Amino acid sequence: MKKYLILLILVLLVFNCSYSATKIMPENDWKKKGLKGKVSQMIATTYKYDRNGKLDKKVRVVTHFNEQGYIKEEIHYSNDIVSYIIFKEYGKDGLLIKSNDYQNVYYTHEYEYDKNGNLVETKRQKEKNKNDYEKLEKITYNKLGKKIKVQVYYQSEYSGKAVKVSGLSKYLKDEKRGLFELMTDFVFIYDKNGNLKEVKSEYSNEIERLVLYEATGDGGYKEISAYPGQQYVTIYDKNGNEIEWAWITQPSTQYPAQIQIHLVFLATKRDKKGNLTEQIGKYIEADEKKEGIGNIQGLAEKKEIEYTYYK
């Protein structure tokens, strides 16, 4: 009997360990991008025009997803010339283990669980650049896979020698790379529907980003994403189509807010899955004598998106 009891305990321990290692997965890229269906490839081409109607820039992004919805490769083109390529490699458990960024810096990723049961990702530079401080990131995900905290550490000339310069600074002793000093510490706060509503810096105790959602009265809604000195306003219709976008700046309360760019989106098309395939944006110029949206001017941008799906 004792023998069977020990065997049962061992089985439960193995089950719990394997479950805890996979029970939290970071939100996948299908969900982040609002994609419907199991997209394997997305080719997004954006033509950008100046205010005189002349083609200013062509941007093309080819994105490949794995079957779990995470990006495995992303190729960025500017005027048909490759700007940079993002690669991502995942382990057997589906978690990201290797990646690079647009500057072609490579990273490794490791995971553990904190005392609250949240998944904590440690992102390290694979190799240190000669003239740059080495960076290390700690990213925490809640049980829904949403990012709730990002801490960015740097290893300076002093911390690299295990020297703490300031008693007010926060430090992290990494078992593989030594001592790092905390530089930024962001907390992400969501509403009851899982929408991001605030990004706050615990390091400076300031709000870095504030997101507000307002109903427009016709079944649509307005999303206001405010940063220090500027904000982005996006209006969606009742079907979730982006119909208007504006970039507004205001360096301080001493100066009036100024609209830098204001676009209205027309001719929106979607495929059978419901994913955006075409969108045309036009410039809007304010008219003080006219109420409402203002005067619609020339073409600002045109988006064309193609999808391939897993069977």
JSON list of C-alpha atoms in Angstrom, two decimals, residues 70-161:
[
{"chain": "A", "resi": 70, "resn": "TYR", "atom": "CA", "xyz": [3.09, 33.45, -32.62]},
{"chain": "A", "resi": 71, "resn": "ILE", "atom": "CA", "xyz": [5.31, 35.29, -35.12]},
{"chain": "A", "resi": 72, "resn": "LYS", "atom": "CA", "xyz": [8.25, 33.19, -36.28]},
{"chain": "A", "resi": 73, "resn": "GLU", "atom": "CA", "xyz": [9.58, 35.53, -38.99]},
{"chain": "A", "resi": 74, "resn": "GLU", "atom": "CA", "xyz": [8.83, 39.09, -40.06]},
{"chain": "A", "resi": 75, "resn": "ILE", "atom": "CA", "xyz": [10.48, 40.74, -43.07]},
{"chain": "A", "resi": 76, "resn": "HIS", "atom": "CA", "xyz": [10.28, 44.54, -43.35]},
{"chain": "A", "resi": 77, "resn": "TYR", "atom": "CA", "xyz": [10.72, 46.32, -46.69]},
{"chain": "A", "resi": 78, "resn": "SER", "atom": "CA", "xyz": [11.03, 50.04, -47.39]},
{"chain": "A", "resi": 79, "resn": "ASN", "atom": "CA", "xyz": [10.56, 50.97, -51.05]},
{"chain": "A", "resi": 80, "resn": "ASP", "atom": "CA", "xyz": [11.11, 47.29, -52.00]},
{"chain": "A", "resi": 81, "resn": "ILE", "atom": "CA", "xyz": [14.45, 47.11, -50.15]},
{"chain": "A", "resi": 82, "resn": "VAL", "atom": "CA", "xyz": [14.74, 44.89, -47.06]},
{"chain": "A", "resi": 83, "resn": "SER", "atom": "CA", "xyz": [15.12, 47.09, -43.96]},
{"chain": "A", "resi": 84, "resn": "TYR", "atom": "CA", "xyz": [15.42, 44.33, -41.38]},
{"chain": "A", "resi": 85, "resn": "ILE", "atom": "CA", "xyz": [14.27, 40.78, -40.60]},
{"chain": "A", "resi": 86, "resn": "ILE", "atom": "CA", "xyz": [12.92, 39.54, -37.28]},
{"chain": "A", "resi": 87, "resn": "PHE", "atom": "CA", "xyz": [13.44, 35.87, -36.36]},
{"chain": "A", "resi": 88, "resn": "LYS", "atom": "CA", "xyz": [11.86, 34.05, -33.43]},
{"chain": "A", "resi": 89, "resn": "GLU", "atom": "CA", "xyz": [12.49, 30.52, -32.20]},
{"chain": "A", "resi": 90, "resn": "TYR", "atom": "CA", "xyz": [10.23, 28.62, -29.80]},
{"chain": "A", "resi": 91, "resn": "GLY", "atom": "CA", "xyz": [10.80, 25.65, -27.51]},
{"chain": "A", "resi": 92, "resn": "LYS", "atom": "CA", "xyz": [8.80, 22.42, -27.31]},
{"chain": "A", "resi": 93, "resn": "ASP", "atom": "CA", "xyz": [6.50, 24.04, -24.74]},
{"chain": "A", "resi": 94, "resn": "GLY", "atom": "CA", "xyz": [5.69, 26.83, -27.21]},
{"chain": "A", "resi": 95, "resn": "LEU", "atom": "CA", "xyz": [7.52, 29.57, -25.31]},
{"chain": "A", "resi": 96, "resn": "LEU", "atom": "CA", "xyz": [9.90, 31.97, -27.09]},
{"chain": "A", "resi": 97, "resn": "ILE", "atom": "CA", "xyz": [13.55, 31.03, -26.49]},
{"chain": "A", "resi": 98, "resn": "LYS", "atom": "CA", "xyz": [15.52, 33.05, -29.09]},
{"chain": "A", "resi": 99, "resn": "SER", "atom": "CA", "xyz": [14.84, 36.30, -30.97]},
{"chain": "A", "resi": 100, "resn": "ASN", "atom": "CA", "xyz": [16.40, 39.36, -32.55]},
{"chain": "A", "resi": 101, "resn": "ASP", "atom": "CA", "xyz": [15.31, 42.98, -33.05]},
{"chain": "A", "resi": 102, "resn": "TYR", "atom": "CA", "xyz": [15.42, 45.55, -35.86]},
{"chain": "A", "resi": 103, "resn": "GLN", "atom": "CA", "xyz": [19.02, 46.41, -34.92]},
{"chain": "A", "resi": 104, "resn": "ASN", "atom": "CA", "xyz": [19.93, 42.73, -35.35]},
{"chain": "A", "resi": 105, "resn": "VAL", "atom": "CA", "xyz": [20.71, 42.29, -31.66]},
{"chain": "A", "resi": 106, "resn": "TYR", "atom": "CA", "xyz": [20.03, 38.70, -30.57]},
{"chain": "A", "resi": 107, "resn": "TYR", "atom": "CA", "xyz": [18.36, 37.66, -27.31]},
{"chain": "A", "resi": 108, "resn": "THR", "atom": "CA", "xyz": [17.72, 34.53, -25.29]},
{"chain": "A", "resi": 109, "resn": "HIS", "atom": "CA", "xyz": [14.55, 34.03, -23.24]},
{"chain": "A", "resi": 110, "resn": "GLU", "atom": "CA", "xyz": [14.07, 31.99, -20.06]},
{"chain": "A", "resi": 111, "resn": "TYR", "atom": "CA", "xyz": [11.00, 31.52, -17.85]},
{"chain": "A", "resi": 112, "resn": "GLU", "atom": "CA", "xyz": [9.99, 30.93, -14.25]},
{"chain": "A", "resi": 113, "resn": "TYR", "atom": "CA", "xyz": [6.98, 31.52, -12.01]},
{"chain": "A", "resi": 114, "resn": "ASP", "atom": "CA", "xyz": [6.87, 34.13, -9.27]},
{"chain": "A", "resi": 115, "resn": "LYS", "atom": "CA", "xyz": [5.29, 33.69, -5.83]},
{"chain": "A", "resi": 116, "resn": "ASN", "atom": "CA", "xyz": [1.92, 34.85, -7.21]},
{"chain": "A", "resi": 117, "resn": "GLY", "atom": "CA", "xyz": [1.89, 32.21, -9.93]},
{"chain": "A", "resi": 118, "resn": "ASN", "atom": "CA", "xyz": [2.59, 34.69, -12.75]},
{"chain": "A", "resi": 119, "resn": "LEU", "atom": "CA", "xyz": [4.93, 33.80, -15.60]},
{"chain": "A", "resi": 120, "resn": "VAL", "atom": "CA", "xyz": [8.19, 35.79, -15.56]},
{"chain": "A", "resi": 121, "resn": "GLU", "atom": "CA", "xyz": [10.31, 36.01, -18.71]},
{"chain": "A", "resi": 122, "resn": "THR", "atom": "CA", "xyz": [13.99, 36.96, -18.53]},
{"chain": "A", "resi": 123, "resn": "LYS", "atom": "CA", "xyz": [15.26, 38.43, -21.80]},
{"chain": "A", "resi": 124, "resn": "ARG", "atom": "CA", "xyz": [19.05, 38.62, -22.11]},
{"chain": "A", "resi": 125, "resn": "GLN", "atom": "CA", "xyz": [21.28, 39.87, -24.91]},
{"chain": "A", "resi": 126, "resn": "LYS", "atom": "CA", "xyz": [23.07, 36.90, -26.43]},
{"chain": "A", "resi": 127, "resn": "GLU", "atom": "CA", "xyz": [26.25, 38.90, -26.95]},
{"chain": "A", "resi": 128, "resn": "LYS", "atom": "CA", "xyz": [27.27, 42.26, -25.54]},
{"chain": "A", "resi": 129, "resn": "ASN", "atom": "CA", "xyz": [28.01, 45.04, -28.02]},
{"chain": "A", "resi": 130, "resn": "LYS", "atom": "CA", "xyz": [31.39, 46.66, -27.42]},
{"chain": "A", "resi": 131, "resn": "ASN", "atom": "CA", "xyz": [30.22, 50.26, -27.10]},
{"chain": "A", "resi": 132, "resn": "ASP", "atom": "CA", "xyz": [26.78, 49.67, -25.58]},
{"chain": "A", "resi": 133, "resn": "TYR", "atom": "CA", "xyz": [25.61, 48.90, -22.08]},
{"chain": "A", "resi": 134, "resn": "GLU", "atom": "CA", "xyz": [24.23, 45.40, -21.80]},
{"chain": "A", "resi": 135, "resn": "LYS", "atom": "CA", "xyz": [20.45, 45.23, -21.34]},
{"chain": "A", "resi": 136, "resn": "LEU", "atom": "CA", "xyz": [18.32, 42.72, -19.46]},
{"chain": "A", "resi": 137, "resn": "GLU", "atom": "CA", "xyz": [14.51, 42.68, -19.29]},
{"chain": "A", "resi": 138, "resn": "LYS", "atom": "CA", "xyz": [12.10, 41.04, -16.87]},
{"chain": "A", "resi": 139, "resn": "ILE", "atom": "CA", "xyz": [8.59, 40.67, -18.32]},
{"chain": "A", "resi": 140, "resn": "THR", "atom": "CA", "xyz": [5.73, 39.40, -16.14]},
{"chain": "A", "resi": 141, "resn": "TYR", "atom": "CA", "xyz": [2.51, 37.90, -17.54]},
{"chain": "A", "resi": 142, "resn": "ASN", "atom": "CA", "xyz": [-0.68, 37.30, -15.59]},
{"chain": "A", "resi": 143, "resn": "LYS", "atom": "CA", "xyz": [-2.71, 34.08, -15.71]},
{"chain": "A", "resi": 144, "resn": "LEU", "atom": "CA", "xyz": [-4.50, 35.30, -18.87]},
{"chain": "A", "resi": 145, "resn": "GLY", "atom": "CA", "xyz": [-1.16, 35.75, -20.63]},
{"chain": "A", "resi": 146, "resn": "LYS", "atom": "CA", "xyz": [-1.32, 39.54, -20.59]},
{"chain": "A", "resi": 147, "resn": "LYS", "atom": "CA", "xyz": [1.80, 41.58, -19.92]},
{"chain": "A", "resi": 148, "resn": "ILE", "atom": "CA", "xyz": [1.46, 43.24, -16.51]},
{"chain": "A", "resi": 149, "resn": "LYS", "atom": "CA", "xyz": [5.01, 44.38, -15.77]},
{"chain": "A", "resi": 150, "resn": "VAL", "atom": "CA", "xyz": [8.20, 45.21, -17.69]},
{"chain": "A", "resi": 151, "resn": "GLN", "atom": "CA", "xyz": [11.48, 45.97, -15.92]},
{"chain": "A", "resi": 152, "resn": "VAL", "atom": "CA", "xyz": [14.48, 47.09, -17.96]},
{"chain": "A", "resi": 153, "resn": "TYR", "atom": "CA", "xyz": [17.96, 46.82, -16.44]},
{"chain": "A", "resi": 154, "resn": "TYR", "atom": "CA", "xyz": [21.33, 47.98, -17.77]},
{"chain": "A", "resi": 155, "resn": "GLN", "atom": "CA", "xyz": [24.83, 46.94, -16.83]},
{"chain": "A", "resi": 156, "resn": "SER", "atom": "CA", "xyz": [27.09, 49.99, -16.72]},
{"chain": "A", "resi": 157, "resn": "GLU", "atom": "CA", "xyz": [30.84, 50.17, -16.28]},
{"chain": "A", "resi": 158, "resn": "TYR", "atom": "CA", "xyz": [30.34, 50.17, -12.50]},
{"chain": "A", "resi": 159, "resn": "SER", "atom": "CA", "xyz": [27.58, 47.60, -12.12]},
{"chain": "A", "resi": 160, "resn": "GLY", "atom": "CA", "xyz": [29.54, 45.35, -14.48]},
{"chain": "A", "resi": 161, "resn": "LYS", "atom": "CA", "xyz": [32.22, 45.34, -11.78]}
]
